[in-house]
Each structure stands twice: as structure tokens, then as C-alpha cells.
Coordinates of C-alpha atoms in Angstrom, one line a residue:
M1379 CA 15.3 -2.9 -7.6
L1380 CA 17.4 -1.6 -4.6
A1381 CA 21.3 -1.8 -5.1
M1382 CA 23.8 -0.2 -2.6
L1383 CA 22.2 2.0 -0.3
K1384 CA 23.8 5.5 -0.4
P1385 CA 23.9 7.3 3.0
H1386 CA 22.1 10.2 1.9
N1387 CA 19.1 8.2 0.6
R1388 CA 16.0 9.9 1.9
Q1389 CA 13.9 6.8 1.9
Q1390 CA 13.6 4.2 4.7
Y1391 CA 15.5 1.3 3.3
F1392 CA 17.9 -0.8 5.2
Q1393 CA 20.7 -3.3 4.4
N1394 CA 18.5 -6.3 4.2
D1395 CA 16.3 -4.7 1.5
I1396 CA 19.1 -4.8 -0.8
G1397 CA 17.9 -6.9 -4.0
L1398 CA 14.3 -6.1 -3.3
Y1399 CA 11.9 -4.0 -5.5
K1400 CA 11.2 -0.8 -3.6
T1401 CA 7.4 -1.7 -3.7
D1402 CA 8.1 -5.2 -1.8
A1403 CA 10.6 -3.4 0.7
M1404 CA 8.2 -0.6 1.5
K1405 CA 5.4 -3.0 1.7
K1406 CA 7.4 -5.0 4.4
H1407 CA 8.1 -1.8 6.5
L1408 CA 4.5 -0.8 6.4
L1409 CA 3.2 -4.0 7.5
N1410 CA 5.8 -3.9 10.4
I1411 CA 4.2 -0.7 11.4
N1412 CA 0.6 -1.9 11.0
P1413 CA 0.2 -5.7 10.4
R1414 CA -3.6 -5.2 10.0
V1415 CA -3.3 -3.0 7.0
T1416 CA -3.9 -4.3 3.4
I1417 CA -1.3 -3.6 0.7
K1418 CA -1.6 -4.3 -2.9
C1419 CA 1.8 -3.7 -4.7
H1420 CA 2.2 -2.9 -8.2
T1421 CA 5.8 -3.3 -9.4
V1422 CA 5.3 -1.6 -12.8
K1423 CA 6.5 1.6 -14.6
L1424 CA 3.7 4.0 -14.1
T1425 CA 2.8 5.8 -17.4
P1426 CA -0.2 8.2 -18.3
D1427 CA -1.9 5.2 -20.0
S1428 CA -1.5 3.0 -17.0
L1429 CA -2.5 5.5 -14.2
A1430 CA -6.4 5.2 -14.5
G1431 CA -6.4 1.3 -14.6
L1432 CA -4.1 1.0 -11.5
F1433 CA -5.4 3.8 -9.3
G1434 CA -9.2 4.5 -10.4
K1435 CA -10.4 3.0 -7.4
A1436 CA -8.3 5.3 -5.2
D1437 CA -9.9 8.1 -3.2
I1438 CA -6.8 10.4 -3.4
L1439 CA -3.4 10.5 -5.2
I1440 CA -0.3 11.1 -3.3
E1441 CA 2.5 12.2 -5.5
A1442 CA 6.2 11.8 -4.8
F1443 CA 8.0 11.8 -8.0
D1444 CA 11.5 13.7 -8.3
L1445 CA 11.3 14.8 -11.9
A1446 CA 9.3 17.7 -12.7
E1447 CA 8.1 16.2 -15.9
S1448 CA 6.7 13.3 -14.3
K1449 CA 5.0 15.2 -11.7
E1450 CA 3.3 17.4 -14.5
W1451 CA 2.1 14.5 -16.5
L1452 CA 0.9 12.6 -13.3
I1453 CA -1.2 15.5 -11.9
E1454 CA -2.6 16.4 -15.4
T1455 CA -3.5 12.9 -16.2
W1456 CA -5.1 12.2 -12.6
T1457 CA -7.1 15.5 -12.9
E1458 CA -8.2 14.7 -16.5
H1459 CA -9.6 11.4 -15.3
F1460 CA -10.6 12.0 -11.9
P1461 CA -11.5 15.8 -11.5
D1462 CA -13.2 15.2 -8.4
K1463 CA -10.6 13.3 -6.5
P1464 CA -7.7 15.2 -4.8
V1465 CA -4.0 15.2 -5.5
I1466 CA -1.6 15.7 -2.5
S1467 CA 1.9 16.6 -4.3
G1468 CA 5.2 17.2 -2.8
N1469 CA 7.0 20.1 -4.0
G1470 CA 10.6 18.8 -3.9
L1471 CA 12.7 17.7 -7.0
A1472 CA 15.6 16.1 -5.0
G1473 CA 17.8 18.4 -7.1
L1474 CA 16.8 16.6 -10.3
G1475 CA 14.8 19.0 -12.3
D1476 CA 13.5 22.5 -13.0
F1477 CA 10.2 23.0 -11.2
S1478 CA 9.4 26.1 -13.2
S1479 CA 7.3 24.0 -15.6
I1480 CA 4.9 23.0 -13.0
K1481 CA 1.9 25.6 -12.9
I1482 CA -0.9 25.4 -10.3
I1483 CA -4.2 26.2 -11.6
R1484 CA -7.1 26.6 -9.3
S1485 CA -10.8 25.9 -10.5

């Protein structure tokens, strides 16, 4: 849930988003951009066990985690379950981790 907004917050949230879950606030903003889009929110903690059930029908995974450990398990779990589906991964860690543990393996 969004609390006080910090001036250096990289995400696009506003004062009237305080008290909303990030998923609900982002859905509201995306619908303001394009009201014809269909958005299904899942306000849950994503884990390796829940990944396939939540995103199994997705054609592509766009990763935006801050922590290197989270990036690692997300990409490993995705490629294990869906080896033919692409992943787009941000390489920043928002200063929150050591990215040296992330390895790129091309098949």
C-alpha cells in the first residue's frame, strides 16, 4: 500500500494515490491513458510457486524487481516453466543490491 510519497520516487504515483495498493493505483493511471484496455490486477506477493499460475497465459514477462535475488528467481522460474516465452528485464537495482549474482546464459 502506498504511504507518504517520496520526492525521489521513480514511479508515477500522486498524492491521491496514498492509501491505494500500487496495483490499483497503476491500473487507474493506465486506464486514464487508454480506457479501452483490459487490466486484471493481482494484489499478491509474487513467489516462485505462484508465478506459473498467475502469468501462465502471458506471452511475455516484463521484470521490474529492485532486488537481485528477486530478479534471479523470477527469471529462472519463468524460463523453467516457459522456455519459449521471452523475458524483458530491467538491469537497474535502485541501489538495493549487488547485481553480480545475475548471470546471462544464452541458449
